[in-house]
Coordinates of C-alpha atoms in Angstrom, one line a residue:
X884 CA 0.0 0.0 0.0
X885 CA 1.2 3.3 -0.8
X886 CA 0.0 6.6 0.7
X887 CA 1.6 9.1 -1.8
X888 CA -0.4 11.7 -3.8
X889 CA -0.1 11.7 -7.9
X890 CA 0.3 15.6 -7.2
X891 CA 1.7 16.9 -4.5
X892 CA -0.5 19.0 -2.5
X893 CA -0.3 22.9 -3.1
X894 CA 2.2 24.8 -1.2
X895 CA 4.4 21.1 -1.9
X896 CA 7.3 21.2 -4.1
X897 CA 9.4 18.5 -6.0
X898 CA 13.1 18.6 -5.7
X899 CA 15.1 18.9 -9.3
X900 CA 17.8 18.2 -10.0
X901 CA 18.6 20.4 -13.5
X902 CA 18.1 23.4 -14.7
X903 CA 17.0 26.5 -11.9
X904 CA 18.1 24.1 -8.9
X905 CA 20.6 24.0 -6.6
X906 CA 22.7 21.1 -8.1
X907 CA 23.4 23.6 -11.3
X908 CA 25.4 26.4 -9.0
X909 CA 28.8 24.6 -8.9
X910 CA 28.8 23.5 -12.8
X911 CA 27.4 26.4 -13.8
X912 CA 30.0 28.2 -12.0
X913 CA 32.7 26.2 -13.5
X914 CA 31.0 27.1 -16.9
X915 CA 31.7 30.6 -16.5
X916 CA 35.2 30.0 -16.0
X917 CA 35.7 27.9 -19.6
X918 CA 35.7 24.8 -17.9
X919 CA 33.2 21.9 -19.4
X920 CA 32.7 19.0 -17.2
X921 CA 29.7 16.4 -17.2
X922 CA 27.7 15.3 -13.9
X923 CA 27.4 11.9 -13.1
X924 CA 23.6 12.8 -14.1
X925 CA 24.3 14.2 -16.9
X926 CA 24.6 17.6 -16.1
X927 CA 27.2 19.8 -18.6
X928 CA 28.8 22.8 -17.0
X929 CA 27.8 24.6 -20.2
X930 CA 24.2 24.0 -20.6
X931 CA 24.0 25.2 -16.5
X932 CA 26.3 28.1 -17.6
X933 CA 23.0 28.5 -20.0
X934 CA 20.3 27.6 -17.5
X935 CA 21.0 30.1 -14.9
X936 CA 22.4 33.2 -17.3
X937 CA 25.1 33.7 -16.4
X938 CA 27.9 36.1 -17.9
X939 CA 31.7 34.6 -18.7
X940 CA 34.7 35.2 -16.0
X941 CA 38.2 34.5 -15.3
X942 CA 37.5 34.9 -11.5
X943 CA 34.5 33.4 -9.9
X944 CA 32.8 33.4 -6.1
X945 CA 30.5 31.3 -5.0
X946 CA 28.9 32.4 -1.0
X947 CA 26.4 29.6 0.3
X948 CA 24.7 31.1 3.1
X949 CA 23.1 28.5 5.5
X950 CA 19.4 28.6 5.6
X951 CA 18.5 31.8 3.9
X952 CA 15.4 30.5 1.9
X953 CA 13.8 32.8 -1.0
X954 CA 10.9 33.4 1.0
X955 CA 12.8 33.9 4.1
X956 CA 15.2 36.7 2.5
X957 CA 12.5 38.2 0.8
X958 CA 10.2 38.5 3.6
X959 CA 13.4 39.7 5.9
X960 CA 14.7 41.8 3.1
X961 CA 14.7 45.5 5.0
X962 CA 17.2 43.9 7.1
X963 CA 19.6 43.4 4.3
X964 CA 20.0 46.3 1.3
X965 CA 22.8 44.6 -0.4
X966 CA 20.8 41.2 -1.3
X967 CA 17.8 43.3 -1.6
X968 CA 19.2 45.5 -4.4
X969 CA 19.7 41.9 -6.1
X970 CA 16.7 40.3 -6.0
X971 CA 14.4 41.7 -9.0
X972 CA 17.1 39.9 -11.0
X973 CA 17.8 36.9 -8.8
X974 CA 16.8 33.0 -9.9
X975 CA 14.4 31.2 -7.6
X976 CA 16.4 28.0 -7.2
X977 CA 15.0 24.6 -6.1
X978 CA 16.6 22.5 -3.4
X979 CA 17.2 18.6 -2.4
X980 CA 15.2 16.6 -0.7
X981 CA 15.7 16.2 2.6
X982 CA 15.9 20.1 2.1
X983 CA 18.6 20.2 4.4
X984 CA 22.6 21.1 5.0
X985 CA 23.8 17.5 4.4
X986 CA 21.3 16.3 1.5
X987 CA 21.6 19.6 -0.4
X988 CA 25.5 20.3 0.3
X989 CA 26.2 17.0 -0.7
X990 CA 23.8 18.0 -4.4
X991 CA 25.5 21.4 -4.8
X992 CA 28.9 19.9 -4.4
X993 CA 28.8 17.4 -6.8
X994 CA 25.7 18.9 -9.3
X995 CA 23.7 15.3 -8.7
X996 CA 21.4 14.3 -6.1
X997 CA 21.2 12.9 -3.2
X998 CA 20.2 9.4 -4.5
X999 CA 23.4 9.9 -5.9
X1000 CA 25.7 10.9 -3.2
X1001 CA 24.1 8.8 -0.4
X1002 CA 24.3 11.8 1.8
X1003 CA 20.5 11.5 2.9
X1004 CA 19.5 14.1 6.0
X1005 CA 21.0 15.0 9.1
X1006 CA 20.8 11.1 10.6
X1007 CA 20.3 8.0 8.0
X1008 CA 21.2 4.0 9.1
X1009 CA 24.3 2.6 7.8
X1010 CA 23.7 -0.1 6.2
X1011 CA 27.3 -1.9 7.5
X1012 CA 26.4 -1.2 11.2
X1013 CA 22.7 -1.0 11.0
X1014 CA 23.0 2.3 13.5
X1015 CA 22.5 6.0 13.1
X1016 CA 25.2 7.8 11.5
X1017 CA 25.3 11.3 11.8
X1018 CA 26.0 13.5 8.3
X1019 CA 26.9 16.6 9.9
X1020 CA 29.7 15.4 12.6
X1021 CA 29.8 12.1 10.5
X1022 CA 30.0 10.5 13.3
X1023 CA 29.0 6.7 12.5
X1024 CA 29.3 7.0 8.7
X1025 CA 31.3 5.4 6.3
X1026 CA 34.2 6.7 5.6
X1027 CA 33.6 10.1 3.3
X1028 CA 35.3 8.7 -0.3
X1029 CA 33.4 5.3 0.4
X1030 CA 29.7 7.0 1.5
X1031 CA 29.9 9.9 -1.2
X1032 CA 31.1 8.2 -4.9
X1033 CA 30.3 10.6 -7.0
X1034 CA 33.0 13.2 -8.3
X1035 CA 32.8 17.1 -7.0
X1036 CA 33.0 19.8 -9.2
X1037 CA 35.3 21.7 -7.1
X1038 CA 37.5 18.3 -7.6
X1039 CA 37.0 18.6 -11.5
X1040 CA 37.4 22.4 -11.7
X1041 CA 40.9 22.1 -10.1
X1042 CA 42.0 19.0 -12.0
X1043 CA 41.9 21.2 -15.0
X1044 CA 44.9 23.3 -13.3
X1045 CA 42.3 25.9 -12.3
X1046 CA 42.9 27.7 -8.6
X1047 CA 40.2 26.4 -6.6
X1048 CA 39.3 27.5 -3.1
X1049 CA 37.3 26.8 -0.3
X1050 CA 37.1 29.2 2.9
X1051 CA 35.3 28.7 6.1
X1052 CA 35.6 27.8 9.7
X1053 CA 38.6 25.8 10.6
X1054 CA 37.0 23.1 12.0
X1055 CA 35.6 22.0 8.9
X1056 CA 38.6 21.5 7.1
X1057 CA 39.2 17.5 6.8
X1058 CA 36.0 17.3 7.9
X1059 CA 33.4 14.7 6.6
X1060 CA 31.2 16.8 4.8
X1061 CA 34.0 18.7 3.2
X1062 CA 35.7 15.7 1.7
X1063 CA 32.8 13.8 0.7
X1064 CA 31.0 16.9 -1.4
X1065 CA 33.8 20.1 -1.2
X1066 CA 36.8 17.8 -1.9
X1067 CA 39.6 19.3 -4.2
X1068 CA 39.9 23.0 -2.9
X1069 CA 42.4 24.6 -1.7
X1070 CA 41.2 25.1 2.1
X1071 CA 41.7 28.4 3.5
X1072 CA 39.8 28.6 7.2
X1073 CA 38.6 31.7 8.2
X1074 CA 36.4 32.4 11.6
X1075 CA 34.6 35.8 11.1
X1076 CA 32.5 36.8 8.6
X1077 CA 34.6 39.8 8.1
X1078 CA 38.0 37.6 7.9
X1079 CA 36.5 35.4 5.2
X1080 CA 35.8 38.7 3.1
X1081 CA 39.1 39.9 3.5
X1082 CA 40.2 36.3 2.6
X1083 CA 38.1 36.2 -0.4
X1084 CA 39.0 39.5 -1.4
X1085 CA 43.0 38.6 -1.5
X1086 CA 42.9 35.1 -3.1
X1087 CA 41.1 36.4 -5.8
X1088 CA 43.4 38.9 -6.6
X1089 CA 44.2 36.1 -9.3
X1090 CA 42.2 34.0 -11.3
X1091 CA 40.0 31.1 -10.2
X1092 CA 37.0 29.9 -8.2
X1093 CA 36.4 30.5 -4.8
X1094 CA 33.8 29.0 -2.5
X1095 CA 32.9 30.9 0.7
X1096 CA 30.1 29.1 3.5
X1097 CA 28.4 30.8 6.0
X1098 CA 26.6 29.4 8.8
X1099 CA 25.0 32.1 11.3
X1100 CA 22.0 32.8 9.6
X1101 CA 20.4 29.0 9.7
X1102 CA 22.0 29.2 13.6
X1103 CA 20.2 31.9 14.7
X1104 CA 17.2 30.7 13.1
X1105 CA 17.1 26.9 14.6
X1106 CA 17.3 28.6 18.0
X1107 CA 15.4 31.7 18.0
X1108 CA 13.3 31.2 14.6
X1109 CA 13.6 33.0 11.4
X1110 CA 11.1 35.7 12.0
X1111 CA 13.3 36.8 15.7
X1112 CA 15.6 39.9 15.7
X1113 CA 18.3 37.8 16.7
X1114 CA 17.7 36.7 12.9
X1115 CA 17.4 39.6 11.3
X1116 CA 20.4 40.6 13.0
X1117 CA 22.6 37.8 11.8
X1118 CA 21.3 38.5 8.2
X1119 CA 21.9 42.6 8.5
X1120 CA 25.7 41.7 9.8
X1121 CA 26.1 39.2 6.4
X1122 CA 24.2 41.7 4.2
X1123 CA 27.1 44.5 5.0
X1124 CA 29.6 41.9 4.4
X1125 CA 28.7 40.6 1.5
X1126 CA 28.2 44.1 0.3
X1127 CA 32.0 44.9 1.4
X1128 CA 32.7 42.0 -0.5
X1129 CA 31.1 42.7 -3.6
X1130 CA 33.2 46.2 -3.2
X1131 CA 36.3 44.6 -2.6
X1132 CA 36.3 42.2 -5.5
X1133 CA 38.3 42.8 -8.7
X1134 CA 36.7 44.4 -11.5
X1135 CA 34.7 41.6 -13.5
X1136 CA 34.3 39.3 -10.3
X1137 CA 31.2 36.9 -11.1
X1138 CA 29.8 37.4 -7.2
X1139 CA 27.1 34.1 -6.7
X1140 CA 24.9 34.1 -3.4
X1141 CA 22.9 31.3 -3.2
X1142 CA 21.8 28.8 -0.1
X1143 CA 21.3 25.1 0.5
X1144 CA 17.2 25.1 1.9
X1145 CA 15.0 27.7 3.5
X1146 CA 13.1 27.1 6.8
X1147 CA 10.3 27.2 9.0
X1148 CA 9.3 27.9 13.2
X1149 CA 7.9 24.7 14.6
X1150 CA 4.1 24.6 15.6
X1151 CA 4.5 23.1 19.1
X1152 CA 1.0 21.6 19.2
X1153 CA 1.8 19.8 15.7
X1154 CA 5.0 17.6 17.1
X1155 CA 4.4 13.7 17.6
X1156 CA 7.2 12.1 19.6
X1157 CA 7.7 8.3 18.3
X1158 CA 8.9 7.3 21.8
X1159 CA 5.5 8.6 23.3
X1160 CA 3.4 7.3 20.4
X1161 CA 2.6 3.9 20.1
X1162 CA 1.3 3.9 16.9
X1163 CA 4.5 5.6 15.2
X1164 CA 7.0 3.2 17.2
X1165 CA 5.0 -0.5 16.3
X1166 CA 7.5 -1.9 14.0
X1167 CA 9.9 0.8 13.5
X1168 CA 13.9 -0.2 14.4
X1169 CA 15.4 3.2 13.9
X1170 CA 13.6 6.9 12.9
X1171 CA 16.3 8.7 11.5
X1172 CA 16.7 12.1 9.1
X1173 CA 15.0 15.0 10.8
X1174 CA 12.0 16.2 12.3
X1175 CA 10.5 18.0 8.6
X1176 CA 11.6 14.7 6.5
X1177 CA 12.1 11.3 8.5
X1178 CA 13.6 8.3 7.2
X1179 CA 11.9 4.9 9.1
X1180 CA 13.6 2.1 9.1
X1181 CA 11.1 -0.6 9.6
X1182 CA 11.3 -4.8 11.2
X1183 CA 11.6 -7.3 8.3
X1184 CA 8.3 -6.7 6.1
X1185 CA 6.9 -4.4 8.3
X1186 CA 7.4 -0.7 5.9
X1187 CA 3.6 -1.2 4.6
X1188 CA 1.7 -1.5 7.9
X1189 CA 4.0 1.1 9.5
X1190 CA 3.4 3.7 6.7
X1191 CA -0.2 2.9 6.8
X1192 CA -0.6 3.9 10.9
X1193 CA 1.8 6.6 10.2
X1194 CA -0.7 8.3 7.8
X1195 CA -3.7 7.1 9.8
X1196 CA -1.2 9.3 13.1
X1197 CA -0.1 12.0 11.5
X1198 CA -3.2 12.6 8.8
X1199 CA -2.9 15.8 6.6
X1200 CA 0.2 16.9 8.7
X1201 CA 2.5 14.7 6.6
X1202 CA 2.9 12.5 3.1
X1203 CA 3.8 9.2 4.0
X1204 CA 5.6 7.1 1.2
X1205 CA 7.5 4.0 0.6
X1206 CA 10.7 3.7 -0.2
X1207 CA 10.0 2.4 -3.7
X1208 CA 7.0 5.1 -4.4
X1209 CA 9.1 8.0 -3.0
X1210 CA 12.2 7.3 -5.1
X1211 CA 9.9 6.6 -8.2
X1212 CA 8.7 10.3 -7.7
X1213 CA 11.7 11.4 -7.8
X1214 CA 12.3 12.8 -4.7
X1215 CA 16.2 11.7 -4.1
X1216 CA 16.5 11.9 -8.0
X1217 CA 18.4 9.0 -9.7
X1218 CA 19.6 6.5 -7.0
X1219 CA 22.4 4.3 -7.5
X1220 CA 22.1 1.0 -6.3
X1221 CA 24.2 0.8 -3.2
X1222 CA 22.5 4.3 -2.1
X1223 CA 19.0 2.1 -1.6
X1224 CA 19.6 0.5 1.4
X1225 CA 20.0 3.8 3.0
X1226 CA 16.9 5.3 2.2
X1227 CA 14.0 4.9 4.7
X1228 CA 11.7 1.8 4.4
X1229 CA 9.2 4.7 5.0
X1230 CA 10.0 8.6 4.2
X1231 CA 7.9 11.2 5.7
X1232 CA 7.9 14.7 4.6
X1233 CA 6.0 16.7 7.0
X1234 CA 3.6 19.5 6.2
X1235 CA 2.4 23.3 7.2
X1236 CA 4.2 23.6 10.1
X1237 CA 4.5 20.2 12.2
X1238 CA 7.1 17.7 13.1
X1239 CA 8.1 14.3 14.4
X1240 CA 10.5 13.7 16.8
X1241 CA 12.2 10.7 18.8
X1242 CA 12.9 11.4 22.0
X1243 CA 14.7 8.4 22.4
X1244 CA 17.9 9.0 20.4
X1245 CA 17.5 13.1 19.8
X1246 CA 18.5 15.1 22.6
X1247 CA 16.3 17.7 24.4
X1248 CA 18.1 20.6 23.1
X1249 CA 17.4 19.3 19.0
X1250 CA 13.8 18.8 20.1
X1251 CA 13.3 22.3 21.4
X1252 CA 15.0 24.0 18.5
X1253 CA 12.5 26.7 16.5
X1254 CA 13.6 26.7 13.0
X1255 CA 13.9 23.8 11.6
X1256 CA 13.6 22.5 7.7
X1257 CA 14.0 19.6 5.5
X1258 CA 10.4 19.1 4.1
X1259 CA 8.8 19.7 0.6
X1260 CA 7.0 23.4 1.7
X1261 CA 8.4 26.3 -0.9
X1262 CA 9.7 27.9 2.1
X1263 CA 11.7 25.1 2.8
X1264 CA 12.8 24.0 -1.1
X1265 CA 13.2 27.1 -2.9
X1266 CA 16.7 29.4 -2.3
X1267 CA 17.5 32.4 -4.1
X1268 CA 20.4 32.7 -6.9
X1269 CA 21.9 36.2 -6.6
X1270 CA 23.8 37.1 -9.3
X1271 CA 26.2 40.2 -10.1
X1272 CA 29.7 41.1 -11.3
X1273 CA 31.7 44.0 -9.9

């Protein structure tokens, strides 16, 4: 039995992975600098050079700005005049699903998907272990090269004796994440937003591609939601910034500010917790991705009775699919064979504003956070493409 819709549901929105998405950024980028490479799905740097208009450079950076959806920035956009001035011109860009830092960094950094890369939400099971591995610490995963197969663009870009560089916080140098889908940069770490600037400013003195991450914004909003001032303040301090970059670059600079998902504030009253609900835990051996999209790994031909009393729980707060009707839709894109297993027997994307959590492996201070994203919702999928040259 499946319960997934035809159509999705209005105010629903399918990943893509082509064209005005986020997996076009990177090859589209590398486009712009001459280079033509080829996705492992088929995606030529050219024809994304085409898709998302934009100009030719010898010097090209690329800011990824955790968590600042379309309709967030928009909404929020008095707090921020320099991204504001771009936005009559910007790209509305779709996301991955799991809309969420691992699932979409993981697509942007290699222009596939995330049935391609394996890199799935913020928890998924490994398959060797059968526990939880976590794809932000990568704590319990694979090791990066062995999870994530697919080659990055960055890796491409600089095997064509292109400079290539990465900057961002020190600890994320070596790190999982980095190596799995960033692989191949130069990496230059850089605390402040103001010190990555400057850093961005000096390395592109010369030719080449440069990728700059910045992580505040989606902070502020998972603990204080993206409508707080402490929100509009973290945007505001990396609207001057990026505006001081955009000053600072050399004349013909190809400036890119894009992000990896949107997000949403929790509705408290909407949040079932698996450990407290009999229903959701019947079955189930490990809930993993994230409250918006949960992967459920189910007992031994179990997935079809547990997705039918998760629907019957969670009603028009959620679309409950198989694994084999969810990945038919499309939803991870094209899947490679040893990516299956890691998929949830049952995914979940949540709707409006409700979650699911499991109190049982997620800690109280994840379960209490405000913002949170990884669902189908526009707010959640769509990011903005900001595009100028200096």
């Amino acid at each position: 039995m499946t319960v997934l819709p035809e159509v999705l549901p209005d105010g629903l929105l399918a990943p893509r992975y082509d064209g005005l998405a986020l997996s076009s950024v990177l090859p589209a980028a590398a486009g712009a600098l001459g280079v033509d490479l080829t996705t492992a799905t088929g995606t030529r740097s050219t024809q994304a050079r085409t898709d998302l208009a934009l100009p030719a450079a010898d010097r090209v950076c690329v800011v990824l700005v955790d968590g600042l959806g379309h309709a967030n920035l928009t909404e929020r956009a008095g707090h921020a005049p320099f991204l504001r001035s771009l936005l009559a011109s910007s790209r509305v860009l779709t996301s991955s699903f799991p809309s969420t830092t691992a699932a979409a960094i993981g697509t942007f950094g290699t222009g596939t998907s995330p049935g391609r890369t394996g890199m799935l939400g913020y928890t998924q099971r490994n398959a060797a272990t059968g526990r939880l591995a976590n794809m932000v610490s990568w704590e319990g995963a694979a090791p990066p090269q062995e999870l994530q197969q697919e080659p990055p663009v960055l890796e491409q870009v600089a095997a064509t004796g292109r400079e290539v560089l990465s900057v961002g916080p020190a600890r994320f140098a070596g790190s999982g994440m980095t190596v799995a889908a960033l692989r191949g940069a130069r990496y230059v770490a850089a605390e402040s937003i103001a010190d990555r600037v400057d850093t961005v400013a000096w390395e592109l003195t010369a030719p080449g591609l440069v990728y700059l991450y910045w992580g505040d914004v989606d902070k502020a909003g998972h603990h204080h939601g993206w409508r707080s001032r402490q929100w509009g303040d973290a945007l505001s301090d990396l609207d001057r910034e990026l505006g001081r970059l955009a000053r600072s670059l050399p004349h013909g600079t190809l400036l890119l500010v894009t992000a990896d998902h949107g997000m949403v504030d929790v509705d408290r009253s909407q949040r079932w917790d698996v450990a407290r609900t009999p229903a959701l835990g019947r079955g189930v051996a490990l809930v993993g991705g994230e409250p918006r999209a949960v992967h459920v790994y189910t007992h031994a031909d179990q997935a079809a009775a547990v997705a039918g009393r998760w629907s019957e729980v969670l009603g028009d707060a959620a679309l409950v699919a198989l694994r084999e009707d969810a990945v038919a839709a499309g939803w991870f894109g094209p899947v490679a064979e040893h990516v299956l297993p890691t998929i949830g027997d049952v995914v979940v994307a949540m709707r409006g504003r409700a979650t699911v959590v499991d109190s049982r492996t997620q800690t109280p201070a994840s379960m209490q956070l405000v913002g949170v994203h990884g669902s189908l919702t526009r707010t959640e999928m769509q990011v903005p493409l900001l595009v100028t040259t200096t």
